[in-house]
Amino acid sequence: MSTAARVFATARALADRFAALSGWRRRLTLVGLGAFGALALPPVSLLPVLLLSLPALVWLFDAAATRRAAFGVGWWWGWGWFIVGLYWVSYALLTDPAKFGWMIPFAVFGLSGLLAVFLGLATLTARLVGARGTGRIAVLAAAWTVAEWLRSWALTGFPWNSLGSVWDVSLPVLQFGALAGLWGLSLLTALAAMAPALLADSPSPRRAVLIGLLTIGLPLAAWGGGSWRLALVPPAETGLTLRVVQPHIPQGTKWLEERRESHLFDAVTLSRGTSLDTVAAVIWPEAAAPFFLNLDDQHRAYAALAAPPSGLLLTGALRITPRGENPFRLWNSLYAIAPGGATVAVFDKAHLVPFGEYVPLRQLLPITKITNGSTDFTPGPGPRTLTLPGLPPVAPLVCYEAIFPGQVVGHDQPRPDWILNITDDGWFGLSAGPYQHLAAARLRAVEEGLPLVRAANTGISAVFDPLGREVARLGLGERGSFDAVLPRPLAVTPYGRFGDSLPLALALACFAVGLACGKKRP
């Protein structure tokens, strides 16, 4: 027996073993496969695990006898994927375990179950359209991609750990995001990783070639094109120096009344560690100034001591309605503060974190939000381009607003020259969460062709050029600051111009090809 024949025979035997599973063994296997596949996510980034995890999902899909079973294939696999990928959500609840510890099972297992519904809908769709034969790979990959896109906006959206995010480990492949964004990378990944399932079909030279083209050829083509792009576009700088401050304030002490003054003092001290004469702006993380700066002239003036003589302090801080005004409202904001304490501009966060910054269905759910206080935050107006004195126009993103593809530049806004992401990943400790958050923000830079500056309370703070190349970084759990020259932006990318329409068109074309192939003899 030839080597190729042995490979096909081994794959067939594996597929038969998976197909023979039933009941709890089948469900537990799917959960385990999804959890194993999640090792491909940052910071572990073991991409080869997908070459077992996703082909096995296809084989279990093939064996699904009913529509319910077909839905279950995606749901159980997705449940395992999200449990391992989002375990770090529990860290935020441990900041006050007596008050929020009981929510951990709901936050990890319940949220994972909700997100897994979208993958269940993908496998159910493939079953409903009769995906079979070689074409079922294309149909499944396309349905998977569209399901992930739906997850980015349904119920306010949560596109964390989409399949395409595994490519943060490869900057050349990540360049494909400039053309087709995160969803294009998800489609590429699903096609490449599911294709080995075809080894369990009847062996043929044409099938072997197709598997090779999908599993090796697609990523290799993306890598080659990305490498060419990286070589073609050398790094370029604006000449403006920015100072990024990472104060590393423990989440448990951040809002203690007796510690707030010292936190502000520390941030100012870190900012003024060396001369500010050549710095255009000092950047602090989300809520780095633990006071309501719009009403607190004294502390705003003190924070302004961190502003360069001819520049600005860009800091996160909360904002409330002026005294006596109704209704009382609260915003999570970015302030631009000039020397002396004058507020030049304010941006309010639009994408709020459910249960973190507001409680959905508050009238029905007798719980409080995780952040301090009982008042829900009010969402801002959405993506904006801020024009600030002495700086190029900027697109601010507060915290997890950076995980949303295509929502960096407002539709009615001028194109910015850079992206500023301020965040407080201190909620998630020394876990995978901050690494995954950083990877998402970096991909926004590649998608839009804009440099990204990121200031995080406990890390990871970094600066990336518009191709995602790292300029500077301060690691997770470190305290300090760094200076970096702001890179120049590129011309608008295809994804920046057309948004999700390009990857969705690719997914629909893939879906149509898969259906057409499925009508042929398997």
Short mmCIF file of C-alpha atoms in Angstrom, two decimals:
data_model
loop_
_atom_site.label_atom_id
_atom_site.label_comp_id
_atom_site.label_asym_id
_atom_site.label_seq_id
_atom_site.Cartn_x
_atom_site.Cartn_y
_atom_site.Cartn_z
CA MET A 1 0.00 0.00 0.00
CA SER A 2 1.36 3.42 -0.96
CA THR A 3 1.92 6.19 1.57
CA ALA A 4 -0.99 8.18 0.15
CA ALA A 5 -3.28 5.16 0.40
CA ARG A 6 -2.26 4.61 4.03
CA VAL A 7 -3.00 8.25 4.85
CA PHE A 8 -6.48 7.99 3.31
CA ALA A 9 -7.10 4.69 5.11
CA THR A 10 -6.03 6.13 8.46
CA ALA A 11 -8.27 9.15 7.98
CA ARG A 12 -11.18 6.87 7.05
CA ALA A 13 -10.64 4.83 10.19
CA LEU A 14 -10.59 7.99 12.32
CA ALA A 15 -13.75 9.28 10.68
CA ASP A 16 -15.50 5.94 11.34
CA ARG A 17 -14.48 6.11 14.99
CA PHE A 18 -15.91 9.58 15.38
CA ALA A 19 -19.05 8.59 13.50
CA ALA A 20 -19.60 5.68 15.88
CA LEU A 21 -19.79 7.97 18.89
CA SER A 22 -23.22 8.67 20.36
CA GLY A 23 -24.86 10.25 23.38
CA TRP A 24 -22.68 11.84 26.00
CA ARG A 25 -19.49 10.44 24.44
CA ARG A 26 -20.24 12.31 21.22
CA ARG A 27 -21.03 15.55 23.04
CA LEU A 28 -18.00 15.31 25.33
CA THR A 29 -15.77 14.62 22.34
CA LEU A 30 -17.05 17.73 20.57
CA VAL A 31 -16.47 19.87 23.66
CA GLY A 32 -12.96 18.46 23.94
CA LEU A 33 -12.26 19.12 20.27
CA GLY A 34 -13.38 22.74 20.60
CA ALA A 35 -11.30 23.21 23.76
CA PHE A 36 -8.29 21.65 22.02
CA GLY A 37 -8.80 23.92 19.01
CA ALA A 38 -8.79 26.99 21.27
CA LEU A 39 -5.08 26.39 21.87
CA ALA A 40 -4.60 28.02 18.47
CA LEU A 41 -5.68 31.36 19.97
CA PRO A 42 -3.22 33.90 21.39
CA PRO A 43 -1.08 33.69 23.41
CA VAL A 44 -0.56 29.92 22.93
CA SER A 45 -1.01 30.10 19.13
CA LEU A 46 -0.65 26.38 18.38
CA LEU A 47 -2.15 26.54 14.90
CA PRO A 48 -1.62 22.82 14.02
CA VAL A 49 -4.26 21.79 16.60
CA LEU A 50 -6.90 23.07 14.17
CA LEU A 51 -5.85 20.38 11.67
CA LEU A 52 -7.30 17.77 14.00
CA SER A 53 -10.02 19.76 15.75
CA LEU A 54 -11.87 21.02 12.65
CA PRO A 55 -11.60 17.87 10.45
CA ALA A 56 -13.04 15.88 13.36
CA LEU A 57 -15.91 18.39 13.54
CA VAL A 58 -16.59 17.75 9.83
CA TRP A 59 -16.64 13.98 10.39
CA LEU A 60 -19.06 14.34 13.28
CA PHE A 61 -21.18 16.64 11.11
CA ASP A 62 -21.24 13.95 8.42
CA ALA A 63 -22.57 11.48 10.98
CA ALA A 64 -25.31 13.78 12.31
CA ALA A 65 -28.55 11.93 11.69
CA THR A 66 -30.94 14.81 12.39
CA ARG A 67 -31.07 18.59 12.17
CA ARG A 68 -30.85 18.79 15.93
CA ALA A 69 -27.70 16.69 15.87
CA ALA A 70 -26.25 18.88 13.12
CA PHE A 71 -26.87 21.98 15.25
CA GLY A 72 -25.34 20.19 18.22
CA VAL A 73 -22.09 19.55 16.34
CA GLY A 74 -21.41 23.28 16.06
CA TRP A 75 -22.83 24.13 19.47
CA TRP A 76 -20.90 21.56 21.54
CA TRP A 77 -17.66 22.28 19.65
CA GLY A 78 -18.19 26.02 20.09
CA TRP A 79 -18.93 25.59 23.79
CA GLY A 80 -15.52 24.01 24.33
CA TRP A 81 -13.81 26.64 22.14
CA PHE A 82 -15.29 29.57 24.06
CA ILE A 83 -14.85 28.06 27.54
CA VAL A 84 -11.10 27.76 26.99
CA GLY A 85 -10.87 30.97 24.97
CA LEU A 86 -12.83 33.08 27.47
CA TYR A 87 -11.96 31.52 30.85
CA TRP A 88 -10.28 34.80 31.80
CA VAL A 89 -13.66 36.58 32.03
CA SER A 90 -13.90 35.07 35.52
CA TYR A 91 -10.93 37.19 36.67
CA ALA A 92 -13.07 40.34 36.56
CA LEU A 93 -15.53 38.75 38.97
CA LEU A 94 -12.76 37.84 41.39
CA THR A 95 -12.00 41.52 42.07
CA ASP A 96 -14.89 41.24 44.57
CA PRO A 97 -15.52 37.49 44.96
CA ALA A 98 -17.95 37.89 47.82
CA LYS A 99 -20.20 40.02 45.64
CA PHE A 100 -19.66 38.58 42.16
CA GLY A 101 -18.08 35.15 42.60
CA TRP A 102 -21.42 33.38 42.19
CA MET A 103 -21.60 34.75 38.62
CA ILE A 104 -18.48 32.91 37.39
CA PRO A 105 -20.30 29.78 36.10
CA PHE A 106 -22.80 31.99 34.26
CA ALA A 107 -20.10 34.28 32.88
CA VAL A 108 -17.85 31.50 31.57
CA PHE A 109 -20.14 28.56 30.79
CA GLY A 110 -23.31 30.56 30.13
CA LEU A 111 -21.65 33.16 27.89
CA SER A 112 -19.82 30.38 26.05
CA GLY A 113 -23.09 28.57 25.49
CA LEU A 114 -24.72 31.70 24.10
CA LEU A 115 -21.85 32.40 21.71
CA ALA A 116 -21.77 28.75 20.62
CA VAL A 117 -25.31 29.14 19.25
CA PHE A 118 -23.85 30.96 16.25
CA LEU A 119 -21.59 28.03 15.38
CA GLY A 120 -24.53 25.69 15.87
CA LEU A 121 -26.47 27.76 13.35
CA ALA A 122 -23.55 27.41 10.92
CA THR A 123 -23.56 23.61 11.03
CA LEU A 124 -27.36 23.55 10.95
CA THR A 125 -27.36 25.75 7.84
CA ALA A 126 -24.94 23.40 6.12
CA ARG A 127 -27.26 20.51 6.92
CA LEU A 128 -30.39 22.35 5.74
CA VAL A 129 -28.89 23.14 2.33
CA GLY A 130 -27.78 19.53 1.90
CA ALA A 131 -24.04 20.12 1.96
CA ARG A 132 -22.28 16.92 0.97
CA GLY A 133 -19.26 15.53 -0.79
CA THR A 134 -16.25 17.74 -1.41
CA GLY A 135 -18.46 20.83 -1.46
CA ARG A 136 -19.46 20.46 2.18
CA ILE A 137 -16.11 21.93 3.24
CA ALA A 138 -16.77 25.14 1.32
CA VAL A 139 -20.36 25.35 2.58
CA LEU A 140 -19.34 24.78 6.19
CA ALA A 141 -16.51 27.33 5.97
CA ALA A 142 -18.78 29.95 4.40
CA ALA A 143 -21.60 29.37 6.90
CA TRP A 144 -19.08 29.53 9.74
CA THR A 145 -17.77 32.88 8.50
CA VAL A 146 -21.22 34.42 8.13
CA ALA A 147 -22.15 33.14 11.61
CA GLU A 148 -19.08 34.85 13.07
CA TRP A 149 -20.05 38.06 11.29
CA LEU A 150 -23.55 37.81 12.78
CA ARG A 151 -21.97 37.37 16.21
CA SER A 152 -20.21 40.72 15.75
CA TRP A 153 -23.44 42.71 15.89
CA ALA A 154 -26.28 40.52 17.24
CA LEU A 155 -27.25 41.45 20.82
CA THR A 156 -24.79 44.41 20.63
CA GLY A 157 -22.08 42.09 19.31
CA PHE A 158 -19.12 40.20 20.74
CA PRO A 159 -16.69 39.13 17.98
CA TRP A 160 -14.01 38.00 20.41
CA ASN A 161 -11.88 34.98 19.39
CA SER A 162 -13.23 34.59 15.89
CA LEU A 163 -11.42 31.89 13.96
CA GLY A 164 -9.34 34.35 11.93
CA SER A 165 -7.75 35.81 15.07
CA VAL A 166 -5.43 32.81 15.31
CA TRP A 167 -3.20 34.44 12.67
CA ASP A 168 -1.83 37.04 15.07
CA VAL A 169 1.15 34.67 15.26
CA SER A 170 1.98 35.34 11.58
CA LEU A 171 2.31 38.98 10.54
CA PRO A 172 2.57 38.11 6.80
CA VAL A 173 -0.72 36.16 6.82
CA LEU A 174 -2.29 38.91 8.91
CA GLN A 175 -1.85 41.24 5.93
CA PHE A 176 -4.78 39.47 4.26
CA GLY A 177 -6.88 41.45 6.74
CA ALA A 178 -6.15 44.62 4.74
CA LEU A 179 -8.14 43.06 1.90
CA ALA A 180 -10.82 41.00 3.62
CA GLY A 181 -10.60 41.81 7.31
CA LEU A 182 -11.10 39.41 10.19
CA TRP A 183 -13.91 37.58 8.38
CA GLY A 184 -11.72 36.92 5.35
CA LEU A 185 -9.09 35.45 7.65
CA SER A 186 -11.78 33.30 9.28
CA LEU A 187 -12.89 32.00 5.88
CA LEU A 188 -9.31 31.20 4.91
CA THR A 189 -8.70 29.43 8.22
CA ALA A 190 -11.89 27.36 8.06
CA LEU A 191 -11.19 26.23 4.49
CA ALA A 192 -7.57 25.34 5.24
CA ALA A 193 -8.24 23.54 8.52
CA MET A 194 -11.39 21.65 7.45
CA ALA A 195 -9.93 20.40 4.17
CA PRO A 196 -8.05 17.42 5.73
CA ALA A 197 -11.47 15.93 6.49
CA LEU A 198 -11.61 15.07 2.78
CA LEU A 199 -8.91 12.45 3.43
CA ALA A 200 -11.66 10.23 4.78
CA ASP A 201 -13.52 10.33 1.44
CA SER A 202 -12.74 7.94 -1.39
CA PRO A 203 -9.07 8.40 -2.32
CA SER A 204 -8.19 10.04 -5.62
CA PRO A 205 -5.31 12.13 -6.98
CA ARG A 206 -7.65 15.08 -7.60
CA ARG A 207 -8.84 15.00 -4.01
CA ALA A 208 -5.26 14.86 -2.72
CA VAL A 209 -4.36 17.89 -4.84
CA LEU A 210 -7.41 19.80 -3.59
CA ILE A 211 -6.53 19.07 0.04
CA GLY A 212 -3.00 20.28 -0.56
CA LEU A 213 -4.19 23.46 -2.27
CA LEU A 214 -6.56 24.32 0.56
CA THR A 215 -4.55 23.24 3.60
CA ILE A 216 -1.10 24.31 2.41
CA GLY A 217 -1.68 26.47 -0.65
CA LEU A 218 -4.14 28.98 0.84
CA PRO A 219 -2.06 29.91 3.93
CA LEU A 220 1.13 29.83 1.86
CA ALA A 221 -0.36 32.19 -0.73
CA ALA A 222 -1.50 34.55 2.03
CA TRP A 223 1.92 34.35 3.66
CA GLY A 224 3.69 35.07 0.36
CA GLY A 225 1.45 38.00 -0.49
CA GLY A 226 1.79 39.40 3.02
CA SER A 227 5.58 39.03 2.98
CA TRP A 228 5.69 40.88 -0.33
CA ARG A 229 3.52 43.67 1.12
CA LEU A 230 5.72 43.98 4.21
CA ALA A 231 8.84 44.20 2.06
CA LEU A 232 7.22 46.66 -0.33
CA VAL A 233 6.10 49.12 2.36
CA PRO A 234 8.99 50.23 4.61
CA PRO A 235 8.27 51.77 8.01
CA ALA A 236 7.64 55.53 7.89
CA GLU A 237 7.31 58.04 10.73
CA THR A 238 5.44 61.30 11.27
CA GLY A 239 8.15 62.80 13.48
CA LEU A 240 5.72 63.22 16.38
CA THR A 241 6.80 61.59 19.64
CA LEU A 242 4.14 60.14 21.94
CA ARG A 243 4.69 59.03 25.53
CA VAL A 244 2.57 56.07 26.63
CA VAL A 245 2.15 55.54 30.38
CA GLN A 246 1.29 52.19 31.98
CA PRO A 247 0.65 52.88 35.68
CA HIS A 248 -0.19 49.28 36.65
CA ILE A 249 -2.84 50.15 39.24
CA PRO A 250 -4.36 47.03 40.86
CA GLN A 251 -8.04 46.83 40.08
CA GLY A 252 -8.92 46.20 43.70
CA THR A 253 -7.47 49.54 44.84
CA LYS A 254 -8.18 51.76 41.86
CA TRP A 255 -11.33 53.37 43.22
CA LEU A 256 -10.57 53.34 46.95
CA GLU A 257 -11.13 56.85 48.24
CA GLU A 258 -7.89 56.87 50.20
CA ARG A 259 -5.82 55.74 47.18
CA ARG A 260 -7.16 57.86 44.33
CA GLU A 261 -4.91 60.83 45.02
CA SER A 262 -1.80 58.64 45.04
CA HIS A 263 -2.86 56.94 41.79
CA LEU A 264 -3.11 60.32 40.06
CA PHE A 265 0.22 61.38 41.56
CA ASP A 266 1.89 58.19 40.27
CA ALA A 267 0.54 58.72 36.76
CA VAL A 268 1.87 62.28 36.69
CA THR A 269 5.24 61.14 38.06
CA LEU A 270 5.58 58.42 35.41
CA SER A 271 4.69 60.95 32.72
CA ARG A 272 7.35 63.42 33.83
CA GLY A 273 10.13 60.90 34.35
CA THR A 274 12.17 62.48 31.55
CA SER A 275 11.84 65.74 29.65
CA LEU A 276 8.54 66.41 27.89
CA ASP A 277 9.95 69.10 25.60
CA THR A 278 10.02 66.85 22.50
CA VAL A 279 6.78 65.00 23.25
CA ALA A 280 3.58 65.88 21.36
CA ALA A 281 1.20 64.01 23.68
CA VAL A 282 1.21 61.92 26.84
CA ILE A 283 -1.27 59.05 26.78
CA TRP A 284 -2.82 57.45 29.84
CA PRO A 285 -5.06 54.35 29.86
CA GLU A 286 -8.81 54.01 30.33
CA ALA A 287 -10.05 55.63 33.57
CA ALA A 288 -6.43 56.38 34.54
CA ALA A 289 -7.57 59.60 36.26
CA PRO A 290 -9.96 58.26 38.96
CA PHE A 291 -11.98 61.47 39.20
CA PHE A 292 -14.86 63.10 37.28
CA LEU A 293 -12.59 65.46 35.39
CA ASN A 294 -15.38 67.39 33.66
CA LEU A 295 -16.48 68.80 37.04
CA ASP A 296 -13.29 68.48 39.09
CA ASP A 297 -11.17 71.50 38.12
CA GLN A 298 -8.58 70.85 40.82
CA HIS A 299 -7.72 67.31 39.82
CA ARG A 300 -7.98 68.10 36.12
CA ALA A 301 -5.40 70.87 36.61
CA TYR A 302 -3.16 68.48 38.50
CA ALA A 303 -3.47 65.83 35.76
CA ALA A 304 -2.52 68.55 33.25
CA LEU A 305 0.93 68.65 34.84
CA ALA A 306 1.59 65.54 32.72
CA ALA A 307 0.82 67.43 29.49
CA PRO A 308 3.84 68.49 27.41
CA PRO A 309 4.46 72.25 27.28
CA SER A 310 3.18 72.45 23.69
CA GLY A 311 1.12 69.26 23.65
CA LEU A 312 -1.77 67.41 25.24
CA LEU A 313 -2.57 64.81 27.85
CA LEU A 314 -4.90 62.15 26.45
CA THR A 315 -6.42 60.24 29.33
CA GLY A 316 -9.32 58.05 30.18
CA ALA A 317 -11.64 59.27 32.96
CA LEU A 318 -15.31 59.10 33.82
CA ARG A 319 -17.70 61.92 32.97
CA ILE A 320 -21.00 62.78 34.65
CA THR A 321 -23.79 65.27 34.04
CA PRO A 322 -23.28 68.62 35.76
CA ARG A 323 -24.82 68.99 39.19
CA GLY A 324 -28.51 69.75 39.13
CA GLU A 325 -29.05 68.50 35.59
CA ASN A 326 -31.45 65.62 34.96
CA PRO A 327 -31.42 62.85 34.14
CA PHE A 328 -28.19 61.90 35.86
CA ARG A 329 -25.89 60.14 33.39
CA LEU A 330 -22.42 58.63 33.41
CA TRP A 331 -19.96 58.13 30.54
CA ASN A 332 -16.66 56.28 30.11
CA SER A 333 -14.63 58.90 28.28
CA LEU A 334 -11.36 59.98 26.73
CA TYR A 335 -10.27 63.55 27.57
CA ALA A 336 -7.80 65.71 25.67
CA ILE A 337 -6.36 68.13 28.24
CA ALA A 338 -4.07 71.06 27.50
CA PRO A 339 -1.39 72.45 29.86
CA GLY A 340 -3.19 74.42 32.52
CA GLY A 341 -6.14 72.04 32.60
CA ALA A 342 -8.44 73.19 29.80
CA THR A 343 -10.40 70.37 28.16
CA VAL A 344 -9.82 70.46 24.40
CA ALA A 345 -12.03 67.50 23.39
CA VAL A 346 -13.97 64.58 24.85
CA PHE A 347 -14.91 61.21 23.32
CA ASP A 348 -17.49 58.95 24.98
CA LYS A 349 -17.32 55.17 24.67
CA ALA A 350 -20.16 53.78 22.58
CA HIS A 351 -19.76 49.98 22.83
CA LEU A 352 -20.43 49.29 26.49
CA VAL A 353 -19.63 45.97 28.17
CA PRO A 354 -22.79 44.10 29.21
CA PHE A 355 -22.85 43.49 32.99
CA GLY A 356 -19.56 45.40 33.25
CA GLU A 357 -20.80 48.89 32.38
CA TYR A 358 -24.54 48.30 32.23
CA VAL A 359 -27.02 45.56 33.08
CA PRO A 360 -29.15 44.37 30.15
CA LEU A 361 -32.82 43.96 31.02
CA ARG A 362 -32.15 45.68 34.32
CA GLN A 363 -35.82 45.62 35.29
CA LEU A 364 -35.81 41.82 35.08
CA LEU A 365 -32.33 41.02 36.42
CA PRO A 366 -31.80 41.87 40.11
CA ILE A 367 -28.02 42.23 39.85
CA THR A 368 -25.55 45.10 39.83
CA LYS A 369 -22.90 45.89 37.25
CA ILE A 370 -19.32 44.87 37.99
CA THR A 371 -17.80 48.34 37.78
CA ASN A 372 -18.16 50.71 40.72
CA GLY A 373 -21.47 52.39 41.42
CA SER A 374 -25.05 51.50 40.67
CA THR A 375 -25.62 53.79 37.67
CA ASP A 376 -25.38 52.26 34.20
CA PHE A 377 -23.06 54.00 31.77
CA THR A 378 -24.57 55.87 28.83
CA PRO A 379 -23.26 54.96 25.36
CA GLY A 380 -21.60 57.63 23.25
CA PRO A 381 -22.52 58.43 19.63
CA GLY A 382 -20.17 55.91 18.01
CA PRO A 383 -16.95 56.11 15.96
CA ARG A 384 -15.59 59.62 15.70
CA THR A 385 -12.53 61.33 14.26
CA LEU A 386 -11.11 63.86 16.71
CA THR A 387 -9.15 66.84 15.44
CA LEU A 388 -6.70 67.89 18.15
CA PRO A 389 -4.20 70.77 18.15
CA GLY A 390 -0.68 69.63 17.32
CA LEU A 391 -1.73 66.07 16.45
CA PRO A 392 -3.00 64.30 13.32
CA PRO A 393 -6.73 63.44 13.37
CA VAL A 394 -7.32 60.36 15.51
CA ALA A 395 -9.94 57.62 15.89
CA PRO A 396 -10.35 56.87 19.62
CA LEU A 397 -11.39 53.40 20.79
CA VAL A 398 -12.08 52.86 24.47
CA CYS A 399 -11.43 49.37 25.81
CA TYR A 400 -13.14 46.59 23.90
CA GLU A 401 -14.34 48.88 21.12
CA ALA A 402 -11.10 47.72 19.49
CA ILE A 403 -12.48 44.21 18.90
CA PHE A 404 -15.12 45.35 16.37
CA PRO A 405 -14.00 45.14 12.72
CA GLY A 406 -15.22 47.91 10.44
CA GLN A 407 -16.17 50.18 13.36
CA VAL A 408 -13.04 52.28 13.64
CA VAL A 409 -13.98 55.10 11.27
CA GLY A 410 -17.48 56.58 11.39
CA HIS A 411 -19.40 56.57 8.09
CA ASP A 412 -19.94 60.33 8.29
CA GLN A 413 -16.45 61.08 9.61
CA PRO A 414 -13.20 62.06 7.87
CA ARG A 415 -10.55 59.37 7.76
CA PRO A 416 -8.15 59.63 10.72
CA ASP A 417 -4.36 59.29 10.54
CA TRP A 418 -4.06 56.97 13.55
CA ILE A 419 -6.01 54.88 16.03
CA LEU A 420 -5.82 55.38 19.80
CA ASN A 421 -6.97 52.51 22.01
CA ILE A 422 -7.07 53.15 25.76
CA THR A 423 -8.05 50.24 27.96
CA ASP A 424 -7.90 48.77 31.46
CA ASP A 425 -7.08 45.10 31.08
CA GLY A 426 -6.26 44.99 34.78
CA TRP A 427 -9.68 43.38 35.20
CA PHE A 428 -8.27 40.19 33.67
CA GLY A 429 -5.02 39.73 35.54
CA LEU A 430 -2.10 37.79 34.07
CA SER A 431 -4.32 35.74 31.78
CA ALA A 432 -4.83 35.19 28.06
CA GLY A 433 -7.37 38.03 27.90
CA PRO A 434 -4.94 40.96 27.50
CA TYR A 435 -3.01 39.10 24.77
CA GLN A 436 -6.21 38.37 22.85
CA HIS A 437 -7.33 41.98 23.26
CA LEU A 438 -4.00 43.24 21.93
CA ALA A 439 -4.22 40.88 18.94
CA ALA A 440 -7.67 42.23 18.07
CA ALA A 441 -6.48 45.84 18.28
CA ARG A 442 -3.44 45.08 16.13
CA LEU A 443 -5.65 43.60 13.41
CA ARG A 444 -7.68 46.83 13.33
CA ALA A 445 -4.47 48.64 12.35
CA VAL A 446 -3.86 46.20 9.48
CA GLU A 447 -7.48 46.31 8.32
CA GLU A 448 -7.62 50.09 8.19
CA GLY A 449 -4.02 50.82 7.16
CA LEU A 450 -3.64 53.08 10.21
CA PRO A 451 -1.02 53.06 12.98
CA LEU A 452 -2.30 52.07 16.41
CA VAL A 453 -1.26 53.43 19.79
CA ARG A 454 -2.47 51.43 22.77
CA ALA A 455 -2.29 52.42 26.44
CA ALA A 456 -3.35 49.74 28.94
CA ASN A 457 -3.38 50.13 32.72
CA THR A 458 -1.59 46.86 33.50
CA GLY A 459 -0.52 46.05 29.92
CA ILE A 460 -0.08 45.30 27.22
CA SER A 461 0.68 48.82 25.96
CA ALA A 462 2.11 49.03 22.46
CA VAL A 463 2.50 50.97 19.23
CA PHE A 464 2.02 49.31 15.83
CA ASP A 465 2.52 50.73 12.36
CA PRO A 466 -0.28 50.42 9.75
CA LEU A 467 0.95 46.96 8.72
CA GLY A 468 0.89 45.70 12.29
CA ARG A 469 4.66 45.88 12.81
CA GLU A 470 5.53 46.49 16.44
CA VAL A 471 7.23 49.80 17.19
CA ALA A 472 7.24 49.69 21.00
CA ARG A 473 5.75 47.61 23.81
CA LEU A 474 5.45 47.48 27.59
CA GLY A 475 4.61 43.98 28.76
CA LEU A 476 1.78 42.63 30.86
CA GLY A 477 2.12 43.44 34.55
CA GLU A 478 4.88 46.02 34.06
CA ARG A 479 4.88 49.59 35.37
CA GLY A 480 6.49 52.40 33.43
CA SER A 481 6.32 54.42 30.25
CA PHE A 482 7.89 54.57 26.81
CA ASP A 483 8.32 57.09 24.02
CA ALA A 484 7.59 56.16 20.42
CA VAL A 485 7.43 58.10 17.19
CA LEU A 486 3.97 57.90 15.63
CA PRO A 487 4.12 55.97 12.31
CA ARG A 488 2.60 57.35 9.12
CA PRO A 489 -0.73 55.98 7.83
CA LEU A 490 -1.17 54.23 4.50
CA ALA A 491 -3.70 54.99 1.80
CA VAL A 492 -7.10 53.51 2.61
CA THR A 493 -7.08 49.71 2.33
CA PRO A 494 -9.69 47.69 0.39
CA TYR A 495 -11.23 46.60 3.69
CA GLY A 496 -11.16 50.17 4.97
CA ARG A 497 -13.00 51.31 1.85
CA PHE A 498 -15.54 48.52 1.38
CA GLY A 499 -15.80 47.07 4.87
CA ASP A 500 -17.54 43.75 5.42
CA SER A 501 -18.96 43.62 1.91
CA LEU A 502 -15.73 42.08 0.54
CA PRO A 503 -15.39 39.16 3.00
CA LEU A 504 -19.13 38.49 2.88
CA ALA A 505 -19.00 38.38 -0.92
CA LEU A 506 -16.12 35.87 -0.67
CA ALA A 507 -18.12 33.78 1.80
CA LEU A 508 -21.23 33.78 -0.42
CA ALA A 509 -19.13 32.82 -3.45
CA CYS A 510 -17.57 30.01 -1.43
CA PHE A 511 -21.06 28.90 -0.36
CA ALA A 512 -22.26 28.82 -3.98
CA VAL A 513 -19.21 26.88 -5.14
CA GLY A 514 -19.71 24.40 -2.32
CA LEU A 515 -23.34 23.82 -3.27
CA ALA A 516 -22.40 23.38 -6.92
CA CYS A 517 -19.70 20.88 -6.04
CA GLY A 518 -22.10 19.06 -3.76
CA LYS A 519 -24.44 18.36 -6.66
CA LYS A 520 -21.67 16.49 -8.43
CA ARG A 521 -20.69 12.97 -7.65
CA PRO A 522 -18.84 12.93 -4.28
#
